[in-house]
Short mmCIF file of C-alpha atoms and ligand atoms in Angstrom, two decimals:
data_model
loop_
_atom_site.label_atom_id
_atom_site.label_comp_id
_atom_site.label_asym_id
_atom_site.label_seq_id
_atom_site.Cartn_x
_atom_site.Cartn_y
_atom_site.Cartn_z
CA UNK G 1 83.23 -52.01 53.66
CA UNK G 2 86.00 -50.10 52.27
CA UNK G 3 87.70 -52.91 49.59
CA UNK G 4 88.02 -53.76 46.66
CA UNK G 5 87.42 -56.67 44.52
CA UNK G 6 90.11 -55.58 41.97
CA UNK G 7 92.39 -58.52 41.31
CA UNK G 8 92.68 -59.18 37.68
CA UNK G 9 91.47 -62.91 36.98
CA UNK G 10 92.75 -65.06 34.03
CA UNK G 11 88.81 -65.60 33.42
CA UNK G 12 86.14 -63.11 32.16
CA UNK G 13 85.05 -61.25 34.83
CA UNK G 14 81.57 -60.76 34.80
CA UNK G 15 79.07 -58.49 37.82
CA UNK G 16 75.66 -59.85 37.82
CA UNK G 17 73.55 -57.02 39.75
CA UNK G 18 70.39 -57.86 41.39
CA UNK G 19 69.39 -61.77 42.79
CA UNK G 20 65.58 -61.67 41.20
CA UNK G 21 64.96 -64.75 38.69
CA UNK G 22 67.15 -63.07 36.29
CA UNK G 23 69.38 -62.72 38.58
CA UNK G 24 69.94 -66.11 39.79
CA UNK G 25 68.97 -67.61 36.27
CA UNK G 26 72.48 -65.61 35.09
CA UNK G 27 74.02 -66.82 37.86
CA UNK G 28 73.29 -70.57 37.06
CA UNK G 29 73.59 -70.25 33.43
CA UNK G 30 77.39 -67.92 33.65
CA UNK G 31 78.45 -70.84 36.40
CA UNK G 32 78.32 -73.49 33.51
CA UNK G 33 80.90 -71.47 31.78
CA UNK G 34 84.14 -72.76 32.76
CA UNK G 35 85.82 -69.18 31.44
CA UNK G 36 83.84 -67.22 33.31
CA UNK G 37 84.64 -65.88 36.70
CA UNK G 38 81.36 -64.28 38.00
CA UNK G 39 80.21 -62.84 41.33
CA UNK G 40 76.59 -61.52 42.12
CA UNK G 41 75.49 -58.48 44.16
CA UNK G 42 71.98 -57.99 45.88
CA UNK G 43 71.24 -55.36 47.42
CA UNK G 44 68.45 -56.88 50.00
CA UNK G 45 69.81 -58.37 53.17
CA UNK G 46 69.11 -62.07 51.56
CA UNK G 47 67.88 -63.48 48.69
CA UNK G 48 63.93 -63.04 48.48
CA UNK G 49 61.13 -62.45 46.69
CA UNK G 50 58.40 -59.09 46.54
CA UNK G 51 54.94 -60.58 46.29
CA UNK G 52 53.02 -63.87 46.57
CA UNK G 53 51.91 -65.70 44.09
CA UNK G 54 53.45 -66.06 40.10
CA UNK G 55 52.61 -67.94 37.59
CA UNK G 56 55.33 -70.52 35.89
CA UNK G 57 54.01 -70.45 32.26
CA UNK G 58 55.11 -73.12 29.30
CA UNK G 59 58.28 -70.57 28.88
CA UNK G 60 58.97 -70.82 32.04
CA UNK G 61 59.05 -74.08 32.59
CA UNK G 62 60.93 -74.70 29.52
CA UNK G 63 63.70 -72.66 30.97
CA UNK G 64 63.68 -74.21 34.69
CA UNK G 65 64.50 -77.17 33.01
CA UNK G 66 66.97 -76.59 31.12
CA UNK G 67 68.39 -74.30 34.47
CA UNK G 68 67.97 -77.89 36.48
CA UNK G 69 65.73 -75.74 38.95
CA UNK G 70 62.62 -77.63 37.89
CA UNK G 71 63.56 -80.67 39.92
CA UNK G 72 63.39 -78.68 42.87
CA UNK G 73 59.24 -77.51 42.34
CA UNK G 74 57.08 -80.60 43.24
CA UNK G 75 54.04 -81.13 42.79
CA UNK G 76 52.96 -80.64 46.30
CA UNK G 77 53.74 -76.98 45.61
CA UNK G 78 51.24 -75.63 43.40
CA UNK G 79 47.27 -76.22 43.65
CA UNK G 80 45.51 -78.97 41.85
CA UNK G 81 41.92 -79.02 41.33
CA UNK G 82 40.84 -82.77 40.93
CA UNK G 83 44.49 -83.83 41.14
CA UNK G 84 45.42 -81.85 38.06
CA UNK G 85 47.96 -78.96 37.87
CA UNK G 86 47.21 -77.16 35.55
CA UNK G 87 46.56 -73.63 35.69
CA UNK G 88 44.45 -71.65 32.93
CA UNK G 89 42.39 -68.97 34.38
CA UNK G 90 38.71 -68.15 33.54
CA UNK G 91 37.21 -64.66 32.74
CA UNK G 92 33.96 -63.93 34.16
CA UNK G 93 31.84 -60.60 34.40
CA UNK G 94 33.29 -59.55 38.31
CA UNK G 95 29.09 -57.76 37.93
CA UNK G 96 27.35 -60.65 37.00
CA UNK G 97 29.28 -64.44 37.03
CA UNK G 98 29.19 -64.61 33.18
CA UNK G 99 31.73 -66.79 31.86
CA UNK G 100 33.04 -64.99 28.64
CA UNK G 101 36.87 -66.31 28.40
CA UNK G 102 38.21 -69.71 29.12
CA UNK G 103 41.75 -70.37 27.97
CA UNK G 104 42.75 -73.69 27.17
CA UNK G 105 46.60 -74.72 26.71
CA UNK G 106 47.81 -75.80 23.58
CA UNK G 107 47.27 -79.53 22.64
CA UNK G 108 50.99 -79.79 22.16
CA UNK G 109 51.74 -79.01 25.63
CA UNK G 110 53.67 -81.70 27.41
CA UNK G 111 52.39 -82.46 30.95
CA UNK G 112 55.22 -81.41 32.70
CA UNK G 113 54.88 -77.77 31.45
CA UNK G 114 51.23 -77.09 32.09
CA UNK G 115 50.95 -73.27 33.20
CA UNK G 116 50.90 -73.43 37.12
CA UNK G 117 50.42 -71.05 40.03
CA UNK G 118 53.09 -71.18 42.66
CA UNK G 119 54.10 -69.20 45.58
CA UNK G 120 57.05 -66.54 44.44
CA UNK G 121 59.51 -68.20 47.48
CA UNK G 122 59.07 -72.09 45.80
CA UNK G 123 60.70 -70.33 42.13
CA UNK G 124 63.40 -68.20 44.19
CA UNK G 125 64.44 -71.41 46.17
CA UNK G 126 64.77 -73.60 43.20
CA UNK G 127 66.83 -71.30 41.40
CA UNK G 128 69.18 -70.78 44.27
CA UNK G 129 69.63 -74.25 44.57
CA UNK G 130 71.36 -74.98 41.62
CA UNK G 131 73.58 -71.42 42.30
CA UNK G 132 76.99 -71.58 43.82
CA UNK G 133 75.92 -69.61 46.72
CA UNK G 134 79.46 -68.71 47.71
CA UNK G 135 79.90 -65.89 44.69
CA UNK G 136 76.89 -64.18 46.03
CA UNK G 137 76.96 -61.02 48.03
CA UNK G 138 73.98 -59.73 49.65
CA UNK G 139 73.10 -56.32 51.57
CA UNK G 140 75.41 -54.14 48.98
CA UNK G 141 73.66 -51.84 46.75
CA UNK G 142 74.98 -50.75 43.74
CA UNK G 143 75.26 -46.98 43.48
CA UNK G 144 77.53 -46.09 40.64
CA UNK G 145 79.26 -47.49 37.71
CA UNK G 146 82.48 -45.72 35.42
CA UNK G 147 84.81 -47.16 32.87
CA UNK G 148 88.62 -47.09 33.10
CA UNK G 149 91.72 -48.09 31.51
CA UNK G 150 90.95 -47.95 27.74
CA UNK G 151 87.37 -47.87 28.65
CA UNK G 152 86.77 -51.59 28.12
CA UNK G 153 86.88 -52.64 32.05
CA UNK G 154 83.80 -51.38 34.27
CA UNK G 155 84.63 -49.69 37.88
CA UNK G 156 81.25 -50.49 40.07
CA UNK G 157 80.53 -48.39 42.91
CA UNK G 158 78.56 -49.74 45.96
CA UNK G 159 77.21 -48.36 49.15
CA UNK G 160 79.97 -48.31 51.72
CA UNK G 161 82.77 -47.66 49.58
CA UNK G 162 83.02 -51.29 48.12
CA UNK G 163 84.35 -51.54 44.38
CA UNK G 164 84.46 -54.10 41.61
CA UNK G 165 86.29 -53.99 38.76
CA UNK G 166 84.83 -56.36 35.76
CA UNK G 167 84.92 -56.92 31.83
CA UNK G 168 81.14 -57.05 32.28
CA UNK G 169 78.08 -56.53 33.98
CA UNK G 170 74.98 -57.86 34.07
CA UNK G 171 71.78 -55.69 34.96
CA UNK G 172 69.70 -57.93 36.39
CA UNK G 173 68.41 -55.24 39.12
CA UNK G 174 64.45 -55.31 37.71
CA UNK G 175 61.97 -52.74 37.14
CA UNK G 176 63.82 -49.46 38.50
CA UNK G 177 67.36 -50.57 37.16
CA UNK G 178 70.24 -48.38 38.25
CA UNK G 179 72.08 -49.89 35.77
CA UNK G 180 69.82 -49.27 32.87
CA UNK G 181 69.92 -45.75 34.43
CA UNK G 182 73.53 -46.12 33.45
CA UNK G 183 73.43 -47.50 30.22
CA UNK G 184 70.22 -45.03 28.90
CA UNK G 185 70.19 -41.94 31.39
CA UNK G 186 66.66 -40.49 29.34
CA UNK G 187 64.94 -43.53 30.05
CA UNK G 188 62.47 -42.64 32.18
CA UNK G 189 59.34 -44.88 34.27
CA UNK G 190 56.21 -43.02 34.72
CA UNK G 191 53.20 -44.21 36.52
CA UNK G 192 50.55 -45.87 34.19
CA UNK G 193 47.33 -45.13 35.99
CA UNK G 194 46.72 -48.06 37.61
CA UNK G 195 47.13 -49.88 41.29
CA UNK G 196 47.23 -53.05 42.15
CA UNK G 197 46.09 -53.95 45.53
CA UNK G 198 47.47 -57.50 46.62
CA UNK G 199 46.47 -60.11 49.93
CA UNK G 200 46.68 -63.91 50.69
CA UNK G 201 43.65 -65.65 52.56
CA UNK G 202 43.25 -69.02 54.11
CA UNK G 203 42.04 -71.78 51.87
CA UNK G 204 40.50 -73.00 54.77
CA UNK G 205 37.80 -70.08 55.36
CA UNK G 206 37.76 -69.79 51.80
CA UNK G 207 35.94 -73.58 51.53
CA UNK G 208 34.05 -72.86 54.90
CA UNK G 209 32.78 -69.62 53.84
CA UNK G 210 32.87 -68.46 50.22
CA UNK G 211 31.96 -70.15 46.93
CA UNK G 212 33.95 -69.27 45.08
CA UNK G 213 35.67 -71.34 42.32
CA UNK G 214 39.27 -73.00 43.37
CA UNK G 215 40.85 -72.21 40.20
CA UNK G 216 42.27 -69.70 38.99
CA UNK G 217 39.47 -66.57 37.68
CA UNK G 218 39.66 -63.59 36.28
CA UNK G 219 36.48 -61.32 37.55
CA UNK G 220 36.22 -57.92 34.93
CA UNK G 221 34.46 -54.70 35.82
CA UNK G 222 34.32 -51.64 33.87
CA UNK G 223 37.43 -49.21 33.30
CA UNK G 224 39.54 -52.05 33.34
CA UNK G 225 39.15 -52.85 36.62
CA UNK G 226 39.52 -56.89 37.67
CA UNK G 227 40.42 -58.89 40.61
CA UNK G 228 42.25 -62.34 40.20
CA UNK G 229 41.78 -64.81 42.88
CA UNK G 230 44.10 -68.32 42.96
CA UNK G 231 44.51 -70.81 45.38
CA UNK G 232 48.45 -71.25 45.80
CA UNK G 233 48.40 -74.43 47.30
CA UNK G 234 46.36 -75.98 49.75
CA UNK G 235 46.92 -73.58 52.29
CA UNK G 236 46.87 -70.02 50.86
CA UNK G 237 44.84 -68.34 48.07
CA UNK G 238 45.94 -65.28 46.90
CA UNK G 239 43.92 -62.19 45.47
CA UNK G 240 45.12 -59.54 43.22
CA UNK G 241 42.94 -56.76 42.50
CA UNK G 242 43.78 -53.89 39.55
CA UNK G 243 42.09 -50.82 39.56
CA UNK G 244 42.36 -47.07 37.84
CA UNK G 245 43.57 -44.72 40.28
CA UNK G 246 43.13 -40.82 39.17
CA UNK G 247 43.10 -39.76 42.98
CA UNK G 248 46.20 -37.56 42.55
CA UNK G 249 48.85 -36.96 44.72
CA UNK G 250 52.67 -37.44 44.40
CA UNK G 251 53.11 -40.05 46.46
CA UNK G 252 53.21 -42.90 44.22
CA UNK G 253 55.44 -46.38 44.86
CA UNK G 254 55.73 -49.74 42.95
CA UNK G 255 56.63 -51.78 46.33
CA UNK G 256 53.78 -52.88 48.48
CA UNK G 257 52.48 -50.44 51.13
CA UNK G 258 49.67 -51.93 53.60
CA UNK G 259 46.32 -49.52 53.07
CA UNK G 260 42.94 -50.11 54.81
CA UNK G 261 41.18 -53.39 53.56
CA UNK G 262 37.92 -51.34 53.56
CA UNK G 263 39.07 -48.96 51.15
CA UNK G 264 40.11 -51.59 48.81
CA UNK G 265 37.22 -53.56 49.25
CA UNK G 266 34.49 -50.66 48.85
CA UNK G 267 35.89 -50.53 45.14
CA UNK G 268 34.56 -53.49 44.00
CA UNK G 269 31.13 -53.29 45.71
CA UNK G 270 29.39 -53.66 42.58
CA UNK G 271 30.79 -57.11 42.26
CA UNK G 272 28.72 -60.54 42.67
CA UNK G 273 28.11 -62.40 45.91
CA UNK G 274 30.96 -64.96 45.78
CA UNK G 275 33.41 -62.43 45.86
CA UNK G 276 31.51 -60.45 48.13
CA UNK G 277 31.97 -63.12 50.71
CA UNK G 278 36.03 -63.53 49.21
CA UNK G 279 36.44 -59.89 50.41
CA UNK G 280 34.99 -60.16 53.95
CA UNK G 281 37.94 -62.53 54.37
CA UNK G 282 40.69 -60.40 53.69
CA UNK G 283 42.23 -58.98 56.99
CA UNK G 284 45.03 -56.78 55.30
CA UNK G 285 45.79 -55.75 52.12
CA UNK G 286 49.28 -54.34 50.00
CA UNK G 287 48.69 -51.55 47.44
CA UNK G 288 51.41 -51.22 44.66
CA UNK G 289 51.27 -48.35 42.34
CA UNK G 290 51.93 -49.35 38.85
CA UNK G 291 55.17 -48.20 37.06
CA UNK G 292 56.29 -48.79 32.86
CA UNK G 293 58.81 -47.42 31.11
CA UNK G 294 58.82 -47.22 27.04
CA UNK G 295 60.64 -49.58 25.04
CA UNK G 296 64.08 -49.78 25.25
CA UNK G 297 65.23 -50.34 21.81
CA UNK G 298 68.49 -52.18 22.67
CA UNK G 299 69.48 -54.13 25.92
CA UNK G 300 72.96 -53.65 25.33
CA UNK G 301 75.27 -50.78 25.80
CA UNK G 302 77.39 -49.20 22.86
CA UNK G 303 80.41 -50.47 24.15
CA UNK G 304 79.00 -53.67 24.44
CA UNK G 305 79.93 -54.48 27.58
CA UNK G 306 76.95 -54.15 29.51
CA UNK G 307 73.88 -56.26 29.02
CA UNK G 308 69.94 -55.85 30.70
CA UNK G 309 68.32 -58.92 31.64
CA UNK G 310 64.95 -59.13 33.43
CA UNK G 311 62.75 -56.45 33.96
CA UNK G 312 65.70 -53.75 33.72
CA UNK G 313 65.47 -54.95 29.87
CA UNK G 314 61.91 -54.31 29.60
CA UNK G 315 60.32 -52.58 31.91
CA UNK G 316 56.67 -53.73 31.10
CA UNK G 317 55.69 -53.98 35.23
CA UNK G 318 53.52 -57.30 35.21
CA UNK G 319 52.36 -57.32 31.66
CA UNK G 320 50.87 -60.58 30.38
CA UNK G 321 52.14 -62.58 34.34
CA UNK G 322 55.28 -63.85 32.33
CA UNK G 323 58.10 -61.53 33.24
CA UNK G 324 59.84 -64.24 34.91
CA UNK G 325 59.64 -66.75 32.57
CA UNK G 326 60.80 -63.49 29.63
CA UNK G 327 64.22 -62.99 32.63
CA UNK G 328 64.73 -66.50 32.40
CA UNK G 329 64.84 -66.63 28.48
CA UNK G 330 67.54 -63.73 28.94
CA UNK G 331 70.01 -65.46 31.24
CA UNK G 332 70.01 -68.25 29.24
CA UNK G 333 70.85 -66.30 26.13
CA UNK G 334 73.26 -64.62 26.97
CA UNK G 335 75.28 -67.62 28.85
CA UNK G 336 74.82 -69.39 25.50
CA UNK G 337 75.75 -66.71 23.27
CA UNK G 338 79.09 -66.25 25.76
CA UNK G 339 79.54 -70.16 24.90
CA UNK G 340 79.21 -69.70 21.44
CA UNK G 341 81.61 -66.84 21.64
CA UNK G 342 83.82 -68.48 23.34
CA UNK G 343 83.90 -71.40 21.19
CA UNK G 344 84.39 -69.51 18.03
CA UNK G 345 87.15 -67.94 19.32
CA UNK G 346 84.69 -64.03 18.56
CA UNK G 347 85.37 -61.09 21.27
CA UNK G 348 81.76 -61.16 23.87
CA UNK G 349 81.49 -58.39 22.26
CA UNK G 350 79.78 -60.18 19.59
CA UNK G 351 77.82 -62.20 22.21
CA UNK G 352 76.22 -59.51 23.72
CA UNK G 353 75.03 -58.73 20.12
CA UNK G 354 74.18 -61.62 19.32
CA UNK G 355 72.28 -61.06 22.51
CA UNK G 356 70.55 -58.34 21.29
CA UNK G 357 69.46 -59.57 18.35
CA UNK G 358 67.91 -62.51 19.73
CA UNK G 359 65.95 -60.40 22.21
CA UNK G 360 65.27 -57.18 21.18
CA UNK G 361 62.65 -58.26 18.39
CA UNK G 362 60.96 -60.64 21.26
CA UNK G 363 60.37 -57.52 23.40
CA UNK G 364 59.57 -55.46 20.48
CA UNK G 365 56.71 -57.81 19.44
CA UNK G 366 55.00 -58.09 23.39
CA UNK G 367 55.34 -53.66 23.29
CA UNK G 368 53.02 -54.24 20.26
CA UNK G 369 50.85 -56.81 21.92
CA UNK G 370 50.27 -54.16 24.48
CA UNK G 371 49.78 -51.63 21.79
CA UNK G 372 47.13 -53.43 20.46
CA UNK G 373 45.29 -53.93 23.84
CA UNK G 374 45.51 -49.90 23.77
CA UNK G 375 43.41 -49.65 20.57
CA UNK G 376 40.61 -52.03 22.33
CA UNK G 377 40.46 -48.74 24.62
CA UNK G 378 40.31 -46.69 21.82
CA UNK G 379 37.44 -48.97 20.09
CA UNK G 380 35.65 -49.25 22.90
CA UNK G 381 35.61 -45.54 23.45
CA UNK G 382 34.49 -45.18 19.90
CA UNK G 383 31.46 -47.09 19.85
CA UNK G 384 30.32 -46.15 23.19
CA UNK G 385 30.31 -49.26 25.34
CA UNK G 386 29.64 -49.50 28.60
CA UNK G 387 28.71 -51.57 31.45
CA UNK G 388 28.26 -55.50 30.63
CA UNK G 389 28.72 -54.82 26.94
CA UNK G 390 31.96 -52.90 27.79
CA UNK G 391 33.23 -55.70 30.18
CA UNK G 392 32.65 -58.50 27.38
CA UNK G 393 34.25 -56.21 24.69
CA UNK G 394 37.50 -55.87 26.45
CA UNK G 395 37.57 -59.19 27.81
CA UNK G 396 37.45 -60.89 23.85
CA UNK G 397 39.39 -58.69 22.57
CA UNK G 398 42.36 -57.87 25.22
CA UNK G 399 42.07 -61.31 27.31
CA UNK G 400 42.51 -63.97 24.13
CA UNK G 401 43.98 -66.93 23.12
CA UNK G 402 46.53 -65.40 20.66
CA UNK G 403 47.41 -62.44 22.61
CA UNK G 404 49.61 -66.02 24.47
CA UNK G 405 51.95 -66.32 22.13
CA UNK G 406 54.63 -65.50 24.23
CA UNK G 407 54.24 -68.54 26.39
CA UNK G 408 54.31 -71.19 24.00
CA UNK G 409 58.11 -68.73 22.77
CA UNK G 410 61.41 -71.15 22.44
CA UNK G 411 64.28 -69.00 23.38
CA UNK G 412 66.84 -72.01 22.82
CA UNK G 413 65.58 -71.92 19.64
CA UNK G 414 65.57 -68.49 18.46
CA UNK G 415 68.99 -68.71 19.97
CA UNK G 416 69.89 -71.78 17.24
CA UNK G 417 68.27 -70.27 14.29
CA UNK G 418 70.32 -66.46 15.05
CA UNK G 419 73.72 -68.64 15.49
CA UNK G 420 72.84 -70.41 12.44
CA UNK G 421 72.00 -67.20 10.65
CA UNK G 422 75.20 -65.64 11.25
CA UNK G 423 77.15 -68.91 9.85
CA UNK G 424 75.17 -68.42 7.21
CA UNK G 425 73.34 -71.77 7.06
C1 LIG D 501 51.58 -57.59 40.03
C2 LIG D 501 52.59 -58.41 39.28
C3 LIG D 501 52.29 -59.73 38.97
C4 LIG D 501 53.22 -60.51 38.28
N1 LIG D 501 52.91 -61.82 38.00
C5 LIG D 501 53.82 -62.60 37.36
C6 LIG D 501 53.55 -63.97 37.09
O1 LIG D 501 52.49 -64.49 37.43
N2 LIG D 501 54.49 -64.70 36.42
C7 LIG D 501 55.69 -64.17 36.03
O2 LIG D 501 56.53 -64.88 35.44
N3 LIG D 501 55.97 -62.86 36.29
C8 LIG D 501 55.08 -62.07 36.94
N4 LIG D 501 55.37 -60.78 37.20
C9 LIG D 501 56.65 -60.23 36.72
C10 LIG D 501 57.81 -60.71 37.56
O3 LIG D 501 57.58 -60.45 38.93
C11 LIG D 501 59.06 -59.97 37.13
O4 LIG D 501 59.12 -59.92 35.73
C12 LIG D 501 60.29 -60.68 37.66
O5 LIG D 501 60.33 -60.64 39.07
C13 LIG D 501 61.54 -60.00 37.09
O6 LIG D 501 62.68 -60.55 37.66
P1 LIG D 501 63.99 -59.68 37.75
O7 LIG D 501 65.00 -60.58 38.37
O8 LIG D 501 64.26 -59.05 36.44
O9 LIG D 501 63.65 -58.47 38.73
P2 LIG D 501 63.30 -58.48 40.33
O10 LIG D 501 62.51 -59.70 40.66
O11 LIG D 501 62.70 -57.17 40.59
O12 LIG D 501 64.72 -58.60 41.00
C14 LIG D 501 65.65 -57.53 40.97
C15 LIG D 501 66.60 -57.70 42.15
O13 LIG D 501 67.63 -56.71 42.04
C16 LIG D 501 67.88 -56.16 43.33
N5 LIG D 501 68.45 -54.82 43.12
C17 LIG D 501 67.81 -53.74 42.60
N6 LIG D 501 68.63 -52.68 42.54
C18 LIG D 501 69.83 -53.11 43.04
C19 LIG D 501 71.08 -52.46 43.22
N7 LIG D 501 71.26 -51.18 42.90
N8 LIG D 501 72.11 -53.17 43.75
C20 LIG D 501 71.94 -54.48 44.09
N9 LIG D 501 70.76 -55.13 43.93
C21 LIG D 501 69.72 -54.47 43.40
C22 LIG D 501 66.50 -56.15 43.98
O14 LIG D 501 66.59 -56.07 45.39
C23 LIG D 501 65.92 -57.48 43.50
O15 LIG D 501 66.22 -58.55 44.35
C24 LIG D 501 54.46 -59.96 37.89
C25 LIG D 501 54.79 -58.64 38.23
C26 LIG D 501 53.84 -57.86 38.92
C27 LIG D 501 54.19 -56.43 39.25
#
């Protein structure tokens, strides 16, 4: 590809980079906007996911909703124990079965946006359903961006010679953002020290061989070591496993490499006989290396032309199983601050402050959460724990009801009360 998408339009031109769930969420949010001419770029060869299973919390369900992609997740494609979806894990001692942690949703929750566990594909699909598909190009990779003219229009490089020209682009290409590379070239991601080591088995050998619980549990060891196992539907039940990793060695990578089931298995020996008999079912496992970044403390660019959505906003690699839910929250921000814009007759400029505003103190307040999960370390340290007592500790302390906040978060409404706030109501 040697062209060039460079015809001035009548309409805001807007680049959405990257076809994740912030990706597509942009997509679906930018299409309602009748001024908006936009055009998404992925770099994969199609739309798809990285990963199994994720979790579609209160947030997110909120925000499928009001997207129009709920419609398209049935029933039929999440697990339900006793005919009930609902999807609140327990934390148990991985050592000895103790039940220390049960979370509970709040009483306020409406049935239709009970937490859930779903497989990745069923979210991806109902997104792209309600996306003009046509304005999507996949197998480009974005490679450069410049400014031009007075500085207000972007110039975006791709592989293969392909350019764009836009009034504005959307970084919506997740944890290891090239354009957040753009926007903040210091930023840095640096491993954190822990590996996650991922597989699916069959539900069926799971009820003909193992008993463990069908529902979703949480199983702690010491050093902050757990694995997560969650049937996905009546078929599949997936495991994630998180361990420290100190073994060295350069060759680190977030995306999934296959490893050797028994070395993954071997490092939770000291773990009770239902998931003993879990782990002889596993015939391959995924290890992902564990990547963060530091707080970005805008998601805009100065010349406010630019915006991060997603995980390129806030690179926080997995924290608190939400991230999707947090991407979807940003598409629909921004799309209604552009309305608002638009219908004040303000430059986007203001929108994509307005942006900011609205979502930089959200991302500032889950850093802390994570902050404070750091001093349990630190107290735990302190006062010497170890073993059981170490396990139930961290598990009170790190794995609690209020460290949820974030799910039961109304973007829509933060949105209101910031629009309100600048007309001074
Ligand atoms: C182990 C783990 C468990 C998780 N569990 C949950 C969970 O239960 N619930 C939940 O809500 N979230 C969960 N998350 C977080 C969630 O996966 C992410 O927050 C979410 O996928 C972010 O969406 P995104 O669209 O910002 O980024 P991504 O999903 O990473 O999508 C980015 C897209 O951009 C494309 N791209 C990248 N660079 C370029 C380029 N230069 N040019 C063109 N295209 C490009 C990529 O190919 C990709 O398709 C988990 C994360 C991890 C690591």
């Amino acid at each position: 590809m040697t062209s060039t998408n460079s015809v001035p339009s009548a309409k805001f031109e807007v680049a959405i980079i990257g076809g994740g769930p912030a990706g597509l969420a942009a997509a679906i949010e930018l299409g309602k906007l009748d001024f908006i001419d936009w055009r998404l770029y992925e770099k994969k060869p199609a739309i798809s996911e990285i990963g199994n299973g994720i979790t579609l919390q209160r947030n997110t369900w909120r925000m499928l909703e009001f997207m129009g992609a709920a419609q398209h997740i049935s029933s039929d494609d999440y697990f339900k124990q006793n005919d009930v979806a609902r999807y609140y894990p327990q934390h148990r001692n991985g050592r000895t079965g103790e039940l220390i942690n049960e979370r509970q949703p709040r009483s306020d929750t409406p049935l239709n946006r009970h937490s859930c566990r779903t497989h990745r594909a069923k979210l991806q699909q109902a997104l792209l359903k309600e996306v003009d598909q046509s304005r999507i190009r996949v197998g480009i990779k974005l490679t450069e961006i410049s400014r031009f003219g007075s500085g207000d229009r972007l110039r975006l490089h791709f592989d293969g010679g392909f350019t764009d020209e836009v009034d504005m682009l959307v970084g919506a290409d997740g944890i290891r953002s090239t354009v957040r590379q753009f926007v903040f070239p210091e930023h840095c991601m640096s491993f954190t020290g822990f590996t996650f080591y991922r597989t699916v088995v069959r539900m069926e050998d799971v009820r003909n061989k193992s008993d463990i619980p069908l529902a979703g549990q949480f199983w702690h060891g010491t050093d902050a070591k757990w694995i997560f196992t969650t049937p996905l539907d009546e078929n599949d039940l997936e495991i994630t496993a998180r361990v420290k990793d100190q073994s060295g060695g350069d060759e680190r990578a977030s995306w999934g490499r296959n490893t050797s089931v028994e070395a993954f298995t071997q490092l939770y020996a000291d773990f009770k006989p239902p998931l003993q008999q879990l782990l002889k079912l596993v015939t391959y496992a995924q290890k992902f290396d564990v990547f963060a970044g530091s707080r970005l403390e805008t998601a805009i660019d100065g010349s406010k032309s630019i915006a991060l959505v997603g995980d390129a906003s806030h690179p926080l690699s997995g924290a608190f199983g939400a991230g999707a839910g947090f991407a979807l929250e940003d598409a629909y921000v921004l799309a209604d601050g552009l309305r608002w814009a638009h219908t004040e007759g303000r430059p986007f400029a203001d929108e994509l402050e307005l942006f900011d505003r609205v979502r930089s103190p959200h991302y500032k307040a889950l850093y802390e959460t994570i902050d404070d999960n750091a001093l349990v370390e630190e107290e735990l340290k302190a006062r010497g724990l170890q073993g059981d007592d170490e396990i139930r500790h961290r598990v009170k302390n790190v794995w609690n009801v209020e460290k949820t906040w974030m799910f039961y978060h109304e973007a829509d409404r933060a949105m209101r009360d910031a629009i309100d706030e600048l007309r001074g109501k």
